[in-house]
Amino acid sequence: MDDQSDGRQGNGRNLKLPVPGKRNILITSALPYVNNIPHLGTIIGCVLSADVFARYCRLRGYNAVYICGTDEYGTATETKAREENCTPQQICDKYYAIHKEVYDWFDICFDEFGRTSTPQQTEVCQSIFKKLMENGWLTENTMQQLFCETCNRFLADRLVEGSCPVLDCNNDSARGDQCDKCGKLLNPTELKDPRCKICQARPCIRDTDHLFLELPLLKDKLEEYISDISVAGSWSQNAIQTTYAWLKEGLKSRCITRDLKWGVPVPHEKFKDKVFYVWFDAPIGYISITSCYTPDWEKWWKNPEDVELYQFMGKDNVPFHTVKVFSSHVMFPSTLIGTGEKWTLMKSISVTEYLMYEAGKFSKSKGTGIFGNDVQDTNIPVEVWRYYLLTNRPEVSDTLFTWTDLQAKLNTELLNNLGNFINRVLSFIAKPQGLGYGSIIPDASGAESHSLTKRFAERIGICVDQYIEAMEKVKLKQALKIAMSISSEGNAYLQESQFWKLYKQDQASCSLVVKTSAGLVYLLACLLEPFMPSFSLKVLKELNLPPENQFSLRVENGDLEKAKKPWEILPAGHKIGTPDPLFKELKDEEVEAFRKKFSGSQAERVAKGEAEARKLAEQLEQTKV
């Protein structure tokens, strides 16, 4: 039984609960919205980054759980359901399955990947609401909203279109919340010539009553929390800047209810026909999904003494989780603080900027960029995609995805550096006796007196310490760069030792170099496992080692110290498997084909594919005639 588990079963697995005295880490990533297919910007912005950190925590022996799921309520789901002529629940079921398939392909290892359209979400959300109501943090207020008399409903922001009120913009398709042409944030009542997106009728303005969270009253408690935890949690600079920018602007009362049907019902007689605004209930999904993972969810979420909460998200999500955001969005910590209960509040927040696609921005609504289902059609292995996205992780500023950059990283860094080192070492060991070691790890001694190996081990030890320091601070891109530098050190060590000459001239020294290098291969599989788990499995197979006995970075079992003496990692006499090339070159013509194939929007690509299929069918029909 896993020593981090309480031993109870859930869905055929051991459930992990916090263990006093251990380091207990609760990891969440922003819940991806369910009305579309996730693109690469979504994947690197939240789920992949959190997966890397969760895998690292497991390597260190920390008691960590990774919680995520799809955000399923709100206007966008209702709109998508109308577009596809089905119910919101059917839309959620369809896209939840698509999201799950994409994340499975990317080797994202959740402890629980749930969804927000569950009874547990309703229960937790309503419970938190009632506490806020009891504590006097909620007020009633009347606001003006567009009402469509034809549809007999109030119109949410995204159900309204009209002309942008900004002078000289001239966009007649601005949404009720934002104009995509000039970028102006809007209220629906500001639009000129508004029209209902459902029936195109002109709506009128009516009064409607809503509930508001009084953020100004929570300001002191919130600022105290942020000033303490942003330092203790080593928040990234962009998270700190974004948060304090919103605080400086000033907190305002925020509406937490909406005139919709698809959402968590408000448990209040006067507002029983309304639902909670999606950005009130969505972050609560972290808690409700945890409650689906274990009935003892409060041991994770109401245990600030024993649990550290790490959250991962893109910069557009930061205000939801720290302060506030445009229009009438609210924030997660304020909601929890307002209940007066002892919640596990966020310790560390890791934020990414935007990943741009060649000529512009990834966009789910416009269908531009590379999407999760696209990558499976490229025949480029998942470890390459993960590596590329993580080396390009936009930690400080927006970064650009280009096919030529992907090609360069694969061919230069993965193939010529990492793959070359591993293949050189294992291929030499696999050669028959007289030319190599007959696939057997040789015995070796005298490492401390072998100056080249001793200096090499010292450099590796420094790199391992730097890798751990970077990972502890959630500097993922820096840690990956350090791990790859170890491979470069290995190549330099092989060259300087001239092991192919030593084999004939100094067998003892050659055996030491080879045993040390083989240990480094295993160490690289360990350090790179959080970033490229499928690559690590391939290396373990070539080393003929079972995945369950994977090397770790735990202090208590001595693995961390052994990492700094790579000649001690693999035992003499161990028989390795069959070495095979780990990476395949990406050629210029393939890159050009990908650029052409994935240009334009997804809709345009589908239409083009359908047209080509019709043309081919016509040609076949003519051939038959």
Coordinates of C-alpha atoms in Angstrom, one line a residue:
M1 CA 0.0 0.0 0.0
D2 CA 1.2 3.5 -0.8
D3 CA 2.5 5.1 2.3
Q4 CA 0.8 8.4 1.3
S5 CA -2.6 6.8 1.2
D6 CA -5.1 6.2 4.0
G7 CA -5.8 2.8 2.4
R8 CA -9.5 3.4 1.6
Q9 CA -10.6 2.6 -1.9
G10 CA -12.3 5.0 -4.3
N11 CA -13.1 3.9 -7.9
G12 CA -10.6 1.1 -7.4
R13 CA -7.7 3.3 -6.2
N14 CA -6.1 4.3 -2.9
L15 CA -7.2 7.7 -1.8
K16 CA -4.6 10.1 -0.4
L17 CA -5.4 12.2 2.6
P18 CA -3.1 14.7 4.4
V19 CA -0.6 13.0 6.7
P20 CA 0.5 15.0 9.8
G21 CA 4.3 15.5 9.7
K22 CA 4.5 15.0 6.0
R23 CA 4.5 17.7 3.3
N24 CA 0.9 17.7 2.0
I25 CA 0.4 19.6 -1.3
L26 CA -2.9 20.3 -2.9
I27 CA -2.5 21.2 -6.6
T28 CA -5.1 22.7 -8.8
S29 CA -5.1 24.1 -12.3
A30 CA -7.6 26.6 -13.7
L31 CA -10.7 24.6 -14.8
P32 CA -10.8 24.7 -18.7
Y33 CA -14.2 25.8 -20.1
V34 CA -16.1 22.9 -21.6
N35 CA -17.7 24.5 -24.7
N36 CA -14.8 23.9 -27.0
I37 CA -11.7 21.9 -27.7
P38 CA -8.6 23.0 -25.7
H39 CA -5.8 24.5 -27.7
L40 CA -2.0 24.5 -26.9
G41 CA -2.3 27.8 -25.0
T42 CA -4.8 26.3 -22.6
I43 CA -2.8 23.2 -22.1
I44 CA 0.5 24.9 -21.2
G45 CA -1.3 27.7 -19.3
C46 CA -2.8 25.4 -16.7
V47 CA -3.1 21.6 -17.0
L48 CA 0.4 20.7 -18.3
S49 CA 2.3 23.0 -15.9
A50 CA 0.4 21.7 -12.9
D51 CA 1.0 18.1 -14.1
V52 CA 4.8 18.8 -14.2
F53 CA 4.8 20.1 -10.6
A54 CA 2.6 17.3 -9.4
R55 CA 4.9 14.7 -10.9
Y56 CA 7.9 16.4 -9.3
C57 CA 6.2 16.3 -5.9
R58 CA 5.6 12.6 -6.3
L59 CA 9.3 12.1 -7.2
R60 CA 10.3 13.9 -3.9
G61 CA 7.9 11.7 -1.9
Y62 CA 5.5 14.5 -1.0
N63 CA 1.9 13.6 -0.3
A64 CA 0.4 15.5 -3.3
V65 CA -3.0 15.4 -5.1
Y66 CA -3.7 17.1 -8.4
I67 CA -7.3 18.2 -8.9
C68 CA -8.8 19.6 -12.1
G69 CA -12.0 19.3 -14.2
T70 CA -14.2 21.1 -16.7
D71 CA -16.0 24.4 -15.9
E72 CA -19.5 23.7 -17.3
Y73 CA -22.0 26.3 -16.2
G74 CA -22.8 29.7 -17.8
T75 CA -23.9 31.5 -20.9
A76 CA -21.2 30.1 -23.2
T77 CA -22.5 26.6 -22.6
E78 CA -26.1 27.6 -23.3
T79 CA -25.0 29.4 -26.5
K80 CA -23.0 26.4 -27.7
A81 CA -26.0 24.1 -27.0
R82 CA -28.2 26.3 -29.2
E83 CA -25.5 26.2 -32.0
E84 CA -25.4 22.4 -31.9
N85 CA -29.2 22.0 -31.3
C86 CA -28.9 20.1 -28.1
T87 CA -29.2 20.6 -24.3
P88 CA -26.4 22.2 -22.2
Q89 CA -25.9 18.8 -20.4
Q90 CA -25.4 17.1 -23.7
I91 CA -22.8 19.8 -24.7
C92 CA -21.0 19.3 -21.4
D93 CA -21.0 15.5 -21.8
K94 CA -19.6 15.8 -25.3
Y95 CA -16.8 18.2 -24.6
Y96 CA -15.9 16.7 -21.2
A97 CA -15.1 13.5 -23.1
I98 CA -13.1 15.5 -25.7
H99 CA -11.1 17.3 -22.9
K100 CA -10.4 14.0 -21.1
E101 CA -9.2 12.4 -24.3
V102 CA -6.9 15.3 -25.1
Y103 CA -5.4 15.4 -21.6
D104 CA -5.0 11.6 -21.5
W105 CA -3.0 11.9 -24.8
F106 CA -0.8 14.5 -23.3
D107 CA 0.0 12.2 -20.3
I108 CA -1.7 14.6 -17.8
C109 CA -1.9 12.5 -14.6
F110 CA -4.7 13.9 -12.5
D111 CA -5.7 12.4 -9.2
E112 CA -9.2 13.5 -10.1
F113 CA -10.5 15.1 -13.3
G114 CA -14.1 16.0 -12.6
R115 CA -16.7 18.6 -13.7
T116 CA -18.8 21.3 -12.1
S117 CA -22.2 20.2 -13.2
T118 CA -22.5 17.8 -10.3
P119 CA -24.7 17.5 -7.2
Q120 CA -21.5 18.0 -5.1
Q121 CA -20.9 21.3 -6.8
T122 CA -24.4 22.5 -6.0
E123 CA -24.1 21.3 -2.4
V124 CA -20.7 23.0 -1.7
C125 CA -21.6 26.2 -3.6
Q126 CA -24.9 26.7 -1.8
S127 CA -23.3 26.0 1.5
I128 CA -20.6 28.7 1.0
F129 CA -23.4 31.1 -0.2
K130 CA -25.4 30.5 3.0
K131 CA -22.3 31.3 5.2
L132 CA -21.7 34.5 3.3
M133 CA -25.4 35.4 3.7
E134 CA -25.3 34.7 7.5
N135 CA -22.1 36.7 7.9
G136 CA -23.6 39.8 6.3
W137 CA -21.3 40.0 3.3
L138 CA -24.1 39.9 0.7
T139 CA -26.5 42.7 -0.3
E140 CA -29.4 43.1 -2.7
N141 CA -29.4 45.6 -5.4
T142 CA -31.3 46.5 -8.6
M143 CA -29.5 46.7 -11.9
Q144 CA -30.6 47.4 -15.5
Q145 CA -30.3 44.7 -18.0
L146 CA -31.4 44.0 -21.5
F147 CA -34.5 42.0 -21.9
C148 CA -35.7 40.3 -25.0
E149 CA -39.5 40.3 -25.2
T150 CA -39.6 37.9 -28.1
C151 CA -37.6 35.3 -26.2
N152 CA -39.1 36.4 -22.8
R153 CA -35.8 36.4 -21.0
F154 CA -33.0 38.7 -19.7
L155 CA -30.0 38.5 -22.0
A156 CA -26.6 37.6 -20.6
D157 CA -23.7 39.7 -21.9
R158 CA -22.8 37.2 -24.6
L159 CA -26.3 36.9 -25.8
V160 CA -26.2 40.6 -27.0
E161 CA -24.6 42.1 -30.1
G162 CA -24.5 45.6 -31.4
S163 CA -22.4 48.5 -32.5
C164 CA -19.4 49.4 -30.4
P165 CA -19.9 52.8 -28.7
V166 CA -16.2 53.7 -29.0
L167 CA -15.7 56.6 -31.5
D168 CA -14.3 55.5 -34.8
C169 CA -14.4 51.8 -34.0
N170 CA -17.3 51.1 -36.3
N171 CA -17.6 47.4 -35.2
D172 CA -21.3 46.4 -35.6
S173 CA -20.7 43.0 -34.1
A174 CA -19.4 43.9 -30.6
R175 CA -20.5 41.6 -27.8
G176 CA -22.3 42.7 -24.7
D177 CA -19.1 42.3 -22.6
Q178 CA -16.3 43.3 -25.0
C179 CA -15.6 44.6 -28.5
D180 CA -13.1 42.3 -30.2
K181 CA -12.0 44.9 -32.7
C182 CA -10.9 47.7 -30.3
G183 CA -10.6 45.6 -27.1
K184 CA -13.0 47.9 -25.1
L185 CA -14.7 46.2 -22.1
L186 CA -18.4 46.9 -22.3
N187 CA -21.7 46.6 -20.5
P188 CA -24.5 45.4 -22.7
T189 CA -26.5 48.6 -22.1
E190 CA -23.7 50.6 -23.7
L191 CA -24.1 49.0 -27.1
K192 CA -25.6 51.1 -29.9
D193 CA -28.4 49.3 -31.8
P194 CA -28.3 46.2 -29.6
R195 CA -29.9 42.9 -30.9
C196 CA -30.6 39.6 -29.3
K197 CA -28.3 36.9 -30.7
I198 CA -31.0 34.3 -30.4
C199 CA -33.8 36.0 -32.4
Q200 CA -32.2 39.2 -33.7
A201 CA -35.0 41.3 -32.1
R202 CA -34.1 44.6 -30.4
P203 CA -34.2 44.2 -26.6
C204 CA -35.4 46.7 -24.1
I205 CA -34.0 47.7 -20.7
R206 CA -35.6 46.4 -17.6
D207 CA -34.8 46.4 -13.9
T208 CA -33.8 43.1 -12.3
D209 CA -32.8 42.4 -8.7
H210 CA -29.5 40.6 -7.9
L211 CA -27.2 39.7 -5.0
F212 CA -23.8 41.3 -4.6
L213 CA -20.7 40.3 -2.6
E214 CA -19.5 43.3 -0.7
L215 CA -15.8 43.2 -1.5
P216 CA -15.0 46.6 0.0
L217 CA -15.9 45.2 3.4
L218 CA -13.5 42.4 3.0
K219 CA -10.7 44.6 1.8
D220 CA -8.6 44.6 5.0
K221 CA -8.8 40.8 5.4
L222 CA -7.9 40.3 1.7
E223 CA -4.9 42.6 1.7
E224 CA -3.5 41.0 4.9
Y225 CA -3.8 37.6 3.3
I226 CA -2.2 38.7 0.0
S227 CA 0.7 40.6 1.6
D228 CA 1.6 37.6 3.8
I229 CA 1.1 34.8 1.3
S230 CA 2.6 36.4 -1.8
V231 CA 6.0 36.5 0.0
A232 CA 5.6 33.1 1.8
G233 CA 4.4 31.4 -1.4
S234 CA 7.1 33.0 -3.7
W235 CA 4.4 34.3 -6.1
S236 CA 5.6 34.9 -9.7
Q237 CA 6.2 38.5 -10.5
N238 CA 3.4 38.7 -13.1
A239 CA 0.9 37.3 -10.5
I240 CA 2.0 39.9 -7.9
Q241 CA 1.8 42.8 -10.5
T242 CA -1.6 41.8 -11.7
T243 CA -3.0 41.4 -8.2
Y244 CA -1.7 44.7 -6.9
A245 CA -2.8 46.5 -10.0
W246 CA -6.4 45.4 -9.3
L247 CA -6.1 46.2 -5.6
K248 CA -4.9 49.7 -6.3
E249 CA -7.8 50.3 -8.6
G250 CA -10.1 49.6 -5.7
L251 CA -12.6 46.9 -4.8
K252 CA -16.3 47.2 -5.7
S253 CA -19.4 45.2 -4.9
R254 CA -19.7 42.3 -7.3
C255 CA -22.8 40.7 -8.6
I256 CA -22.9 36.9 -7.9
T257 CA -26.2 36.0 -9.6
R258 CA -27.5 35.7 -13.1
D259 CA -30.8 35.4 -14.9
L260 CA -30.0 32.1 -16.5
K261 CA -31.2 28.5 -16.2
W262 CA -28.0 26.6 -16.7
G263 CA -26.1 26.9 -13.4
V264 CA -26.2 26.3 -9.6
P265 CA -29.6 27.5 -8.3
V266 CA -29.6 30.3 -5.7
P267 CA -31.1 28.9 -2.5
H268 CA -33.1 32.0 -1.6
E269 CA -36.8 32.4 -2.1
K270 CA -36.6 35.8 -3.7
F271 CA -33.9 34.6 -6.2
K272 CA -35.0 31.0 -6.8
D273 CA -35.3 31.6 -10.5
K274 CA -31.7 32.7 -10.8
V275 CA -28.4 30.9 -10.8
F276 CA -25.0 31.8 -9.5
Y277 CA -22.7 33.7 -11.8
V278 CA -20.2 31.3 -13.3
W279 CA -17.2 33.1 -11.8
F280 CA -18.7 32.7 -8.4
D281 CA -19.3 29.0 -8.7
A282 CA -16.4 28.0 -11.0
P283 CA -13.5 28.2 -8.6
I284 CA -15.6 26.4 -6.0
G285 CA -15.3 23.6 -8.5
Y286 CA -11.8 22.8 -7.0
I287 CA -13.5 22.0 -3.8
S288 CA -16.5 20.0 -5.2
I289 CA -14.2 18.0 -7.5
T290 CA -12.1 17.1 -4.4
S291 CA -15.3 16.0 -2.7
C292 CA -15.9 13.7 -5.6
Y293 CA -12.3 12.3 -5.1
T294 CA -12.8 11.7 -1.3
P295 CA -15.7 12.2 1.1
D296 CA -13.0 13.5 3.5
W297 CA -12.4 16.5 1.3
E298 CA -12.4 18.9 4.2
K299 CA -9.1 17.3 5.4
W300 CA -7.6 18.9 2.3
W301 CA -9.6 22.1 2.1
K302 CA -10.1 23.0 5.7
N303 CA -6.6 22.2 7.0
P304 CA -4.3 25.2 6.5
E305 CA -1.8 24.0 9.1
D306 CA -1.0 20.8 7.3
V307 CA -1.8 21.5 3.6
E308 CA -0.1 23.8 1.0
L309 CA -2.3 24.9 -1.9
Y310 CA -0.5 25.5 -5.2
Q311 CA -2.6 26.9 -8.1
F312 CA -1.7 27.1 -11.8
M313 CA -3.5 29.3 -14.4
G314 CA -3.1 31.7 -17.3
K315 CA -2.8 35.4 -16.6
D316 CA -6.4 36.0 -17.7
N317 CA -7.5 33.9 -14.7
V318 CA -5.4 35.6 -12.1
P319 CA -7.9 38.2 -10.8
F320 CA -10.6 35.5 -10.4
H321 CA -8.4 33.8 -7.9
T322 CA -6.8 36.8 -6.2
V323 CA -8.7 40.0 -6.5
K324 CA -11.3 40.8 -9.1
V325 CA -11.6 41.1 -12.9
F326 CA -13.5 43.1 -15.5
S327 CA -17.2 43.7 -15.3
S328 CA -18.8 41.9 -12.3
H329 CA -16.5 38.9 -11.7
V330 CA -15.7 38.0 -8.1
M331 CA -12.7 36.3 -6.5
F332 CA -12.1 32.9 -4.9
P333 CA -10.2 33.9 -1.7
S334 CA -12.7 36.6 -0.8
T335 CA -15.5 34.1 -1.0
L336 CA -13.7 31.7 1.3
I337 CA -12.5 34.4 3.7
G338 CA -16.1 35.7 3.9
T339 CA -17.4 32.4 5.2
G340 CA -15.4 32.9 8.4
E341 CA -14.3 29.2 8.2
K342 CA -10.7 28.0 8.4
W343 CA -10.1 27.3 4.7
T344 CA -6.8 26.1 3.0
L345 CA -6.1 29.3 1.1
M346 CA -3.7 29.5 -1.9
K347 CA 0.0 29.5 -0.9
S348 CA 1.6 29.7 -4.3
I349 CA 0.2 30.8 -7.7
S350 CA 2.0 30.0 -10.9
V351 CA 0.9 32.2 -13.8
T352 CA 1.7 32.0 -17.5
E353 CA 1.4 34.7 -20.1
Y354 CA -0.1 34.0 -23.5
L355 CA 1.3 31.5 -26.0
M356 CA 0.9 33.1 -29.5
Y357 CA 0.5 31.1 -32.7
E358 CA 2.8 32.1 -35.6
A359 CA 1.0 35.2 -36.8
G360 CA -1.5 35.8 -34.0
K361 CA -3.2 34.7 -30.8
F362 CA -4.6 31.2 -30.1
S363 CA -8.3 31.5 -30.1
K364 CA -11.0 29.0 -29.2
S365 CA -13.8 31.2 -30.4
K366 CA -12.2 31.8 -33.8
G367 CA -10.6 28.3 -34.0
T368 CA -7.1 29.6 -34.8
G369 CA -4.0 27.8 -33.6
I370 CA -3.2 24.2 -32.8
F371 CA -5.8 22.3 -30.8
G372 CA -5.5 19.3 -28.6
N373 CA -7.0 17.0 -31.2
D374 CA -4.7 18.4 -34.0
V375 CA -1.5 17.3 -32.4
Q376 CA -2.5 13.6 -32.6
D377 CA -2.6 14.0 -36.4
T378 CA 1.0 15.1 -36.6
N379 CA 2.7 11.8 -35.7
I380 CA 5.0 13.9 -33.5
P381 CA 5.3 12.0 -30.2
V382 CA 3.7 13.4 -27.1
E383 CA 7.1 13.8 -25.3
V384 CA 8.2 16.2 -28.1
W385 CA 5.0 18.3 -27.7
R386 CA 5.4 18.4 -23.9
Y387 CA 9.1 19.4 -24.2
Y388 CA 8.4 22.1 -26.7
L389 CA 5.5 23.6 -24.8
L390 CA 7.5 23.6 -21.5
T391 CA 10.6 25.1 -23.0
N392 CA 8.4 27.8 -24.5
R393 CA 6.3 28.2 -21.3
P394 CA 5.4 31.9 -21.2
E395 CA 6.5 32.6 -17.7
V396 CA 7.5 36.3 -18.0
S397 CA 6.1 37.5 -21.3
D398 CA 4.0 36.2 -24.2
T399 CA 5.9 33.6 -26.3
L400 CA 5.4 32.5 -29.9
F401 CA 4.7 29.1 -31.3
T402 CA 6.3 28.4 -34.7
W403 CA 6.8 25.2 -36.5
T404 CA 10.5 26.0 -37.3
D405 CA 11.2 26.5 -33.6
L406 CA 9.5 23.2 -32.8
Q407 CA 11.7 21.6 -35.5
A408 CA 14.9 23.2 -34.1
K409 CA 14.2 22.1 -30.5
L410 CA 13.5 18.5 -31.6
N411 CA 16.4 18.1 -33.9
T412 CA 19.0 20.0 -31.9
E413 CA 18.1 19.6 -28.2
L414 CA 16.3 16.3 -28.1
L415 CA 17.8 14.3 -31.0
N416 CA 21.4 15.6 -31.1
N417 CA 21.9 16.3 -27.4
L418 CA 19.7 14.1 -25.2
G419 CA 19.0 11.2 -27.6
N420 CA 22.6 11.2 -28.8
F421 CA 24.0 10.9 -25.3
I422 CA 21.7 8.0 -24.2
N423 CA 22.2 6.1 -27.5
R424 CA 25.9 6.4 -27.4
V425 CA 26.1 5.0 -23.8
L426 CA 23.6 2.2 -24.2
S427 CA 24.6 1.1 -27.7
F428 CA 28.2 0.8 -26.5
I429 CA 27.2 -1.3 -23.5
A430 CA 25.0 -3.5 -25.8
K431 CA 27.9 -4.4 -28.1
P432 CA 29.2 -7.9 -27.7
Q433 CA 32.2 -8.7 -25.5
G434 CA 35.4 -7.6 -27.2
L435 CA 33.6 -4.5 -28.6
G436 CA 31.5 -3.6 -25.6
Y437 CA 30.0 -5.2 -22.5
G438 CA 27.5 -7.7 -23.8
S439 CA 24.6 -5.6 -22.5
I440 CA 25.9 -6.0 -18.9
I441 CA 26.6 -3.0 -16.6
P442 CA 30.3 -3.4 -15.7
D443 CA 31.7 -3.4 -12.2
A444 CA 33.8 -0.3 -11.5
S445 CA 35.6 1.2 -8.5
G446 CA 37.9 4.1 -7.7
A447 CA 35.6 6.9 -8.7
E448 CA 36.9 9.2 -5.9
S449 CA 40.4 8.9 -7.3
H450 CA 39.5 9.3 -10.9
S451 CA 39.8 13.1 -11.4
L452 CA 37.7 13.4 -14.5
T453 CA 34.8 11.4 -13.0
K454 CA 35.1 13.2 -9.7
R455 CA 34.9 16.6 -11.3
F456 CA 32.0 15.5 -13.5
A457 CA 30.1 14.2 -10.5
E458 CA 30.6 17.5 -8.7
R459 CA 29.1 19.4 -11.6
I460 CA 26.2 16.9 -11.8
G461 CA 25.6 17.4 -8.0
I462 CA 25.4 21.2 -8.4
C463 CA 22.9 20.7 -11.3
V464 CA 20.7 18.4 -9.3
D465 CA 20.6 21.0 -6.4
Q466 CA 19.8 23.8 -8.9
Y467 CA 17.1 21.6 -10.5
I468 CA 15.4 21.0 -7.1
E469 CA 15.7 24.7 -6.1
A470 CA 14.0 25.7 -9.4
M471 CA 11.2 23.1 -9.1
E472 CA 10.5 24.1 -5.5
K473 CA 10.0 27.7 -6.7
V474 CA 7.8 26.4 -9.6
K475 CA 10.3 27.7 -12.1
L476 CA 9.6 24.9 -14.5
K477 CA 11.3 26.2 -17.6
Q478 CA 14.5 26.9 -15.7
A479 CA 14.4 23.4 -14.1
L480 CA 14.0 21.8 -17.5
K481 CA 16.9 23.8 -18.9
I482 CA 19.1 22.6 -16.0
A483 CA 18.1 18.9 -16.6
M484 CA 19.0 19.2 -20.3
S485 CA 22.3 20.7 -19.3
I486 CA 23.1 17.5 -17.5
S487 CA 22.8 15.7 -20.8
S488 CA 25.2 18.2 -22.3
E489 CA 27.6 17.5 -19.4
G490 CA 27.3 13.8 -20.2
N491 CA 28.2 14.3 -23.8
A492 CA 31.2 16.4 -22.8
Y493 CA 32.3 13.7 -20.3
L494 CA 32.2 11.0 -22.9
Q495 CA 34.2 13.1 -25.3
E496 CA 36.8 14.0 -22.8
S497 CA 37.2 10.5 -21.5
Q498 CA 37.6 9.1 -25.0
F499 CA 36.0 5.9 -23.7
W500 CA 36.3 4.1 -27.1
K501 CA 40.1 4.3 -26.7
L502 CA 40.0 3.5 -23.0
Y503 CA 38.2 0.2 -23.8
K504 CA 41.4 -1.1 -25.3
Q505 CA 44.0 0.8 -23.3
D506 CA 42.5 1.1 -19.7
Q507 CA 39.6 -1.3 -19.0
A508 CA 39.2 -0.2 -15.4
S509 CA 38.8 3.5 -16.3
C510 CA 36.5 2.6 -19.3
S511 CA 34.2 0.6 -17.0
L512 CA 34.0 3.5 -14.6
V513 CA 33.1 5.9 -17.3
V514 CA 30.5 3.6 -18.8
K515 CA 29.0 2.7 -15.4
T516 CA 28.9 6.4 -14.4
S517 CA 27.3 7.3 -17.8
A518 CA 24.7 4.6 -17.5
G519 CA 23.8 5.9 -14.1
L520 CA 23.4 9.3 -15.6
V521 CA 21.0 7.9 -18.2
Y522 CA 18.9 6.6 -15.4
L523 CA 19.2 10.0 -13.5
L524 CA 18.1 11.9 -16.7
A525 CA 15.0 9.6 -17.0
C526 CA 14.2 10.6 -13.4
L527 CA 14.8 14.3 -13.7
L528 CA 12.9 14.5 -17.0
E529 CA 10.0 12.3 -15.9
P530 CA 7.8 15.3 -14.8
F531 CA 8.4 16.9 -18.2
M532 CA 8.4 13.9 -20.5
P533 CA 7.0 10.8 -18.8
S534 CA 6.6 8.8 -21.9
F535 CA 10.3 9.5 -22.7
S536 CA 11.3 8.3 -19.3
L537 CA 9.3 5.0 -19.7
K538 CA 11.1 4.4 -23.0
V539 CA 14.5 4.9 -21.3
L540 CA 13.5 2.6 -18.4
K541 CA 12.6 -0.1 -21.0
E542 CA 15.9 0.3 -22.7
L543 CA 17.6 0.0 -19.3
N544 CA 15.4 -3.1 -18.6
L545 CA 14.1 -1.6 -15.4
P546 CA 10.4 -1.8 -14.3
P547 CA 8.6 1.5 -14.1
E548 CA 7.4 0.9 -10.6
N549 CA 11.0 0.8 -9.3
Q550 CA 11.7 4.2 -10.8
F551 CA 14.5 6.2 -9.2
S552 CA 13.3 9.1 -7.0
L553 CA 14.6 12.3 -5.5
R554 CA 13.7 11.4 -1.9
V555 CA 16.0 12.3 0.9
E556 CA 14.9 9.6 3.3
N557 CA 15.8 6.6 1.1
G558 CA 19.2 8.0 0.0
D559 CA 18.2 8.5 -3.7
L560 CA 19.1 12.2 -3.6
E561 CA 22.6 11.5 -2.4
K562 CA 23.0 8.7 -4.9
A563 CA 22.1 11.1 -7.7
K564 CA 25.3 13.0 -7.0
K565 CA 27.3 9.7 -7.4
P566 CA 26.0 8.4 -10.7
W567 CA 28.3 5.4 -10.7
E568 CA 26.3 4.1 -7.7
I569 CA 22.9 4.3 -9.4
L570 CA 22.9 1.1 -11.4
P571 CA 24.3 -2.1 -10.0
A572 CA 27.1 -4.0 -11.7
G573 CA 25.9 -7.1 -13.4
H574 CA 22.5 -5.6 -14.4
K575 CA 21.5 -6.5 -18.0
I576 CA 20.1 -3.7 -20.0
G577 CA 17.4 -4.0 -22.8
T578 CA 17.7 -3.2 -26.5
P579 CA 18.7 0.4 -27.3
D580 CA 16.7 2.2 -30.0
P581 CA 16.7 5.8 -31.2
L582 CA 14.5 7.8 -28.9
F583 CA 13.8 10.7 -31.3
K584 CA 13.2 11.1 -35.0
E585 CA 14.4 14.0 -37.1
L586 CA 11.7 16.5 -38.3
K587 CA 12.5 17.4 -41.9
D588 CA 11.9 20.8 -43.7
E589 CA 9.2 19.4 -46.0
E590 CA 7.3 18.0 -43.0
V591 CA 7.4 21.4 -41.3
E592 CA 6.1 23.2 -44.4
A593 CA 3.3 20.6 -44.7
F594 CA 2.3 21.2 -41.1
R595 CA 2.3 25.0 -41.5
K596 CA 0.1 24.6 -44.6
K597 CA -2.2 22.1 -43.0
F598 CA -2.9 24.1 -39.8
S599 CA -3.2 27.5 -41.3
G600 CA -6.5 29.4 -41.0
S601 CA -9.2 28.4 -38.5
Q602 CA -10.4 24.9 -37.5
A603 CA -13.7 25.6 -39.3
E604 CA -11.8 26.5 -42.5
R605 CA -9.6 23.4 -42.2
V606 CA -12.7 21.2 -41.8
A607 CA -14.4 22.8 -44.8
K608 CA -11.2 22.3 -46.8
G609 CA -11.0 18.7 -45.8
E610 CA -14.7 18.1 -46.7
A611 CA -14.2 19.8 -50.1
E612 CA -11.1 17.6 -50.8
A613 CA -13.1 14.5 -49.8
R614 CA -16.0 15.4 -52.2
K615 CA -13.5 16.0 -55.0
L616 CA -11.9 12.7 -54.4
A617 CA -15.3 10.9 -54.3
E618 CA -16.2 12.6 -57.6
Q619 CA -12.9 11.4 -59.2
L620 CA -13.5 7.9 -58.0
E621 CA -17.1 7.9 -59.4
Q622 CA -15.8 9.1 -62.8
T623 CA -13.2 6.4 -62.8
K624 CA -15.9 3.8 -62.2
V625 CA -17.9 5.2 -65.1

